[in-house]
Amino acid sequence: MKVFKKTGVSTLINILGMSVAFAAAMILMVQVKWDATYDKNFEGHERVFRMENNWIDEGDFSAMFSRPMIEILTASSPNIEAAGTMMGRPEQVLHREGDKESAITVSCVLVDSTLFSVFPFDWVEGSAKEFTAPATIVISDVYAKMLFGNESALGKNLQNGDGATARIVGVFKNTPRNFSLHYGIFENLGDQWMSDSSEWSFESFVKLKDPSQAEETASSMMDALLQDAPEDIVEQYRKGFRLSRLHDAHYERDVRASKTSANKAITVTLAVIAILLILIAIINFINFAFAEIPFRIKNINTRKVLGESRGSLIGRQLLHAGLIAFLAFALACLVMHLVAGTSWASYVSDSLALKDNVSLLALMLGVALITAVIAGIAPALYSTAQPAALVLKGSYAMSVKGKALRNVLVGLQFVLSFLFILMALFVGVQTKYMINKDMGFPQENTLQIWCGHNAGGAHEALKDKLMQNPSITDVTFADNMIVSDGKMGWGRPVDGKQIYMEVLPVNDDFIRFFNLQMVEGRSFRQSDNQSENGCMIVNETFIQMYPQLHVGSLISGHMDETEIVGIVKDFNFKSLQQPMGPLALYLWGKTPWRNFSVMYVKTVPGTNFKEVSDYIKEAVCAFDPTREPDQVNVRHLDEWIENMYQNEQSLGKLITIASFVALLIAIIGIIGLVFFETQLLRKEIAVRRVNGATVGSILQMINKKYLIMAAVSFIIATPVAYWLMTAWRKGFAYQAPVPVWIFLAALLAVAAITLSVVTLQSWRAASANPVESLKNE
């Protein structure tokens, strides 16, 4: 620690500033790494592509196809080495056969037997070889452990609430969470829907022998599909089909798929912020190194006089800088370790544990040491180049070039601080805009519950049971959440053309429950439940996209031709990152395809949430004995919708933290610069005091410089920030306007903090006895 004794408090402040910058940068880079390596975590990932089309909705693309179409497309080109199909489904409650006490809720997906030829899995027991038989499944080692402990899961049967069983033929090593196929259980899809060209609910992936030939392969696929199609249809289909490399598909914002895509702008933003934080730390380091020169210069020149070479002196200062950087990095690791155990860790998608980020820590250590060299070399060269006469005179520190360099560096810190603050404020504005935007239906006092298909099959009796509670005023059911990005997709032929819609099967009282506004036609009736083919109500966007359809038109449903009986006013049934699309609210009729699985409960205002939640859980379990109350998730609807913007909220919080860190480091830089300048201005301050200047006027003189610097930095930062804001919000279908108040708030906040810091730092020099200052000079 001897190397730090002479630098004292300034060195400790410098270490603090660098450690905070490194810690924030490392946390941000954990999120960047998560997205940058998404679907890049298996061998051959660069050869896997997802099929996408916009044939039906000529705006957004879709990753959904029918199985007959997939069969034609994937058998069309010799460049396709393997192909696999999957169909998403809600979480399943499964238990060991005959042992309902072992029930667990599992994320499941239906897949065909060839999917494992596309994606390599690491098998713990068994393999995918027997995954060709009906009613077979493969399960992750994590869930196998939960269900069977140390026993082998191979050959065992799992049972669902309907009593259906499936045999486990393989146990695979749990997949990374940033992998498109991160599911606990894969169920055999078999030949289901193989001849149904109207069910567009399947995603398909192909592994190409030569990925550079992706466009040619897509063309061959179209040739096979469109052999006998009219020319106008051929052109439309060719333009509307593409193969997207799987990792690139993670960032696509124009695709409806089973998983919500990431925003590449967010990933780039976080990476840039991390780099800028390191840059600010470097600037701060340089400022402090230059500020310390007047207090170290005599020692340096004494060593020169005693014969120490300039190279040795430079090396000594670089070693000093390296030790500071290493200590700052070690402290940053400690900060990251502490954050990993707090709720702040939820702001990033991956683990913050040090053991899970060894490669990132090694990289950041290298960055820290390089930072030390970059930040330390200029002051080292400058301080060792001063002639002894100039050092004795002491005028070098006030040179015009030296002052200009330090002012520019602090000004750059101000600019970056303004950018961070403004972006943090606008991310908050955009997120709040989406959360608070009128979705087109009331959310207050409404609870959302995944009741499951078993309880949903007895929805009328379950509703009667719930309505006995005086705190509950209304209940309705649906096949999926009212707001979600993954509803059932249907493609239907109408007048020789395909149309696309998202379909939400609902109970007959769904429209009344959510107070949805009818534009034309009628709402659902209880008598519709007895109709042979059910009926549907479509939204306004549906009619705008397909003007050939109207109230009274017939569309193929799950049984036969289904009548459109009404048009409902548009409401947001997807997150607001997505544009409005065609929607059909569907009443099954007398022959439901499947039971409802989602329940909505309206409560009396001021109801005790825990009490009504416990009542609902007990009621659901009474109609579904396979579940325990703690497996029934009861949530406020508005909270569910708000959580759909978790990425944006996390980004806002991360940028807010980065803004605080940037501003903190800038403040540290100002403290160092003000301390340095007040030490050198002691004589001038003393002369002014002797000539009648007050402490207030001295403080005003010093503050004026930094307030002007902040104002100029704000003028520079404002257009850059506005450009960044408008570019970032393009990733959202619904965009908040850029408010003026965030610019005023940022300016006032930075000005107030600067004024406070400079005043406190300058007070001692301004209020010192001028006689003592002149005597010392």
CSV table of C-alpha atoms in Angstrom, one decimal, residues 295-489:
chain,number,residue,atom,x,y,z
A,295,PHE,CA,1.9,17.1,-5.7
A,296,ARG,CA,4.2,14.5,-7.2
A,297,ILE,CA,6.4,16.5,-9.6
A,298,LYS,CA,9.1,17.3,-7.1
A,299,ASN,CA,9.5,13.7,-6.1
A,300,ILE,CA,9.7,12.7,-9.8
A,301,ASN,CA,12.4,15.3,-10.6
A,302,THR,CA,14.3,14.4,-7.4
A,303,ARG,CA,14.5,10.9,-8.7
A,304,LYS,CA,15.6,12.2,-12.1
A,305,VAL,CA,18.4,14.2,-10.5
A,306,LEU,CA,19.5,11.2,-8.5
A,307,GLY,CA,19.9,9.3,-11.8
A,308,GLU,CA,16.7,7.3,-12.3
A,309,SER,CA,15.9,7.0,-16.0
A,310,ARG,CA,12.8,8.4,-17.6
A,311,GLY,CA,11.7,4.9,-18.7
A,312,SER,CA,11.9,3.8,-15.1
A,313,LEU,CA,9.9,6.7,-13.9
A,314,ILE,CA,7.2,6.1,-16.5
A,315,GLY,CA,7.2,2.4,-15.6
A,316,ARG,CA,6.7,3.3,-11.9
A,317,GLN,CA,3.7,5.5,-12.7
A,318,LEU,CA,2.2,2.8,-15.0
A,319,LEU,CA,2.6,0.2,-12.3
A,320,HIS,CA,0.9,2.7,-9.9
A,321,ALA,CA,-2.0,3.0,-12.5
A,322,GLY,CA,-2.1,-0.8,-13.0
A,323,LEU,CA,-2.4,-1.4,-9.2
A,324,ILE,CA,-5.3,1.1,-9.0
A,325,ALA,CA,-7.0,-0.6,-11.9
A,326,PHE,CA,-6.5,-4.0,-10.4
A,327,LEU,CA,-7.9,-2.9,-7.0
A,328,ALA,CA,-10.8,-1.3,-8.8
A,329,PHE,CA,-11.5,-4.5,-10.8
A,330,ALA,CA,-11.4,-6.6,-7.6
A,331,LEU,CA,-13.8,-4.2,-5.9
A,332,ALA,CA,-16.1,-4.4,-9.0
A,333,CYS,CA,-16.2,-8.2,-8.7
A,334,LEU,CA,-17.2,-7.8,-5.1
A,335,VAL,CA,-20.0,-5.4,-6.1
A,336,MET,CA,-21.2,-7.8,-8.8
A,337,HIS,CA,-21.2,-10.7,-6.3
A,338,LEU,CA,-23.3,-8.7,-3.8
A,339,VAL,CA,-25.7,-7.5,-6.5
A,340,ALA,CA,-26.2,-11.2,-7.6
A,341,GLY,CA,-27.9,-11.9,-4.3
A,342,THR,CA,-30.4,-9.0,-4.5
A,343,SER,CA,-33.6,-8.3,-6.5
A,344,TRP,CA,-31.5,-6.1,-8.8
A,345,ALA,CA,-30.2,-9.3,-10.4
A,346,SER,CA,-33.7,-9.7,-11.9
A,347,TYR,CA,-32.9,-6.8,-14.2
A,348,VAL,CA,-30.7,-9.1,-16.4
A,349,SER,CA,-31.7,-12.4,-18.0
A,350,ASP,CA,-28.7,-14.4,-17.0
A,351,SER,CA,-27.0,-15.2,-13.7
A,352,LEU,CA,-24.7,-12.6,-12.2
A,353,ALA,CA,-22.8,-15.2,-10.1
A,354,LEU,CA,-19.0,-14.8,-10.6
A,355,LYS,CA,-18.6,-18.6,-11.3
A,356,ASP,CA,-21.0,-18.3,-14.2
A,357,ASN,CA,-19.1,-15.4,-15.8
A,358,VAL,CA,-15.5,-16.5,-15.7
A,359,SER,CA,-14.8,-15.7,-19.3
A,360,LEU,CA,-16.4,-12.2,-18.9
A,361,LEU,CA,-14.4,-11.5,-15.8
A,362,ALA,CA,-11.2,-12.5,-17.6
A,363,LEU,CA,-12.1,-10.1,-20.4
A,364,MET,CA,-12.9,-7.3,-18.1
A,365,LEU,CA,-9.6,-7.8,-16.1
A,366,GLY,CA,-7.8,-7.3,-19.4
A,367,VAL,CA,-9.9,-4.2,-20.2
A,368,ALA,CA,-9.0,-2.9,-16.7
A,369,LEU,CA,-5.3,-3.3,-17.2
A,370,ILE,CA,-5.4,-1.8,-20.7
A,371,THR,CA,-7.5,1.0,-19.3
A,372,ALA,CA,-4.7,1.6,-16.8
A,373,VAL,CA,-2.1,1.8,-19.5
A,374,ILE,CA,-4.2,4.1,-21.7
A,375,ALA,CA,-5.1,6.4,-18.8
A,376,GLY,CA,-1.7,6.4,-17.2
A,377,ILE,CA,0.6,6.8,-20.2
A,378,ALA,CA,-0.2,10.5,-21.1
A,379,PRO,CA,0.3,11.8,-17.5
A,380,ALA,CA,3.4,9.7,-17.1
A,381,LEU,CA,4.9,11.1,-20.3
A,382,TYR,CA,3.9,14.6,-19.4
A,383,SER,CA,5.2,14.6,-15.8
A,384,THR,CA,8.5,13.1,-16.7
A,385,ALA,CA,9.1,15.5,-19.5
A,386,GLN,CA,9.0,18.7,-17.4
A,387,PRO,CA,12.4,20.6,-17.1
A,388,ALA,CA,13.6,21.2,-13.5
A,389,ALA,CA,13.4,25.0,-13.9
A,390,LEU,CA,9.7,24.9,-15.0
A,391,VAL,CA,9.0,22.6,-12.1
A,392,LEU,CA,10.6,25.0,-9.6
A,393,LYS,CA,8.7,27.9,-11.1
A,394,GLY,CA,5.4,25.9,-10.9
A,395,SER,CA,3.8,27.5,-13.9
A,396,TYR,CA,3.4,24.4,-16.1
A,397,ALA,CA,0.2,23.3,-14.3
A,398,MET,CA,-1.6,26.4,-15.4
A,399,SER,CA,-0.6,26.2,-19.0
A,400,VAL,CA,-3.4,26.9,-21.5
A,401,LYS,CA,-3.1,23.4,-23.1
A,402,GLY,CA,-3.2,21.7,-19.8
A,403,LYS,CA,-6.3,23.6,-18.7
A,404,ALA,CA,-8.0,23.0,-22.1
A,405,LEU,CA,-7.3,19.3,-22.0
A,406,ARG,CA,-8.8,18.9,-18.5
A,407,ASN,CA,-11.8,21.1,-19.4
A,408,VAL,CA,-12.5,19.0,-22.5
A,409,LEU,CA,-12.3,15.7,-20.6
A,410,VAL,CA,-14.7,17.0,-17.9
A,411,GLY,CA,-17.0,18.4,-20.6
A,412,LEU,CA,-17.1,14.9,-22.3
A,413,GLN,CA,-18.1,13.4,-19.0
A,414,PHE,CA,-20.9,15.9,-18.8
A,415,VAL,CA,-22.1,15.0,-22.3
A,416,LEU,CA,-22.1,11.3,-21.6
A,417,SER,CA,-23.9,11.9,-18.3
A,418,PHE,CA,-26.6,13.9,-20.1
A,419,LEU,CA,-27.0,11.2,-22.7
A,420,PHE,CA,-27.5,8.5,-20.0
A,421,ILE,CA,-29.9,10.5,-18.0
A,422,LEU,CA,-32.0,11.5,-21.0
A,423,MET,CA,-32.2,8.0,-22.3
A,424,ALA,CA,-33.1,6.6,-18.9
A,425,LEU,CA,-35.9,9.2,-18.6
A,426,PHE,CA,-37.2,8.4,-22.1
A,427,VAL,CA,-37.1,4.6,-21.6
A,428,GLY,CA,-39.2,5.2,-18.5
A,429,VAL,CA,-41.6,7.4,-20.5
A,430,GLN,CA,-42.0,4.8,-23.2
A,431,THR,CA,-42.6,2.0,-20.8
A,432,LYS,CA,-45.0,4.0,-18.7
A,433,TYR,CA,-46.8,5.0,-21.9
A,434,MET,CA,-47.3,1.3,-22.8
A,435,ILE,CA,-48.3,0.3,-19.3
A,436,ASN,CA,-50.8,3.1,-18.9
A,437,LYS,CA,-52.2,3.1,-22.4
A,438,ASP,CA,-55.9,2.3,-22.7
A,439,MET,CA,-56.0,-1.4,-23.8
A,440,GLY,CA,-59.7,-1.1,-24.8
A,441,PHE,CA,-61.0,-3.0,-21.8
A,442,PRO,CA,-61.1,-2.4,-18.0
A,443,GLN,CA,-58.4,-4.1,-15.9
A,444,GLU,CA,-59.2,-2.9,-12.4
A,445,ASN,CA,-60.2,-5.5,-9.8
A,446,THR,CA,-59.7,-8.3,-12.3
A,447,LEU,CA,-57.7,-11.4,-11.6
A,448,GLN,CA,-56.2,-13.8,-14.2
A,449,ILE,CA,-55.8,-17.5,-13.3
A,450,TRP,CA,-54.5,-20.4,-15.3
A,451,CYS,CA,-57.1,-22.9,-14.1
A,452,GLY,CA,-56.0,-25.7,-16.4
A,453,HIS,CA,-58.1,-27.8,-18.8
A,454,ASN,CA,-59.5,-30.1,-16.1
A,455,ALA,CA,-61.1,-27.3,-14.1
A,456,GLY,CA,-61.9,-25.5,-17.3
A,457,GLY,CA,-64.0,-28.5,-18.4
A,458,ALA,CA,-66.3,-27.8,-15.4
A,459,HIS,CA,-66.3,-24.1,-15.9
A,460,GLU,CA,-70.0,-23.6,-15.3
A,461,ALA,CA,-69.9,-25.4,-11.9
A,462,LEU,CA,-66.6,-23.7,-11.1
A,463,LYS,CA,-68.2,-20.3,-11.8
A,464,ASP,CA,-71.2,-21.2,-9.5
A,465,LYS,CA,-68.8,-22.1,-6.8
A,466,LEU,CA,-66.8,-18.9,-7.1
A,467,MET,CA,-69.9,-16.7,-7.2
A,468,GLN,CA,-70.8,-17.9,-3.7
A,469,ASN,CA,-68.0,-15.7,-2.4
A,470,PRO,CA,-69.4,-12.2,-1.8
A,471,SER,CA,-66.1,-10.6,-2.8
A,472,ILE,CA,-66.5,-12.0,-6.4
A,473,THR,CA,-68.8,-10.3,-8.7
A,474,ASP,CA,-68.2,-12.0,-12.1
A,475,VAL,CA,-66.3,-14.9,-13.7
A,476,THR,CA,-65.5,-15.8,-17.3
A,477,PHE,CA,-63.3,-18.2,-19.2
A,478,ALA,CA,-61.0,-18.4,-22.3
A,479,ASP,CA,-58.7,-20.7,-24.1
A,480,ASN,CA,-55.7,-18.3,-23.6
A,481,MET,CA,-54.9,-14.9,-22.0
A,482,ILE,CA,-56.7,-11.9,-23.2
A,483,VAL,CA,-53.4,-10.2,-23.8
A,484,SER,CA,-50.6,-12.4,-25.1
A,485,ASP,CA,-48.3,-12.7,-28.1
A,486,GLY,CA,-48.9,-16.4,-28.7
A,487,LYS,CA,-52.6,-17.0,-29.5
A,488,MET,CA,-53.8,-19.7,-31.8
A,489,GLY,CA,-53.2,-18.8,-35.5
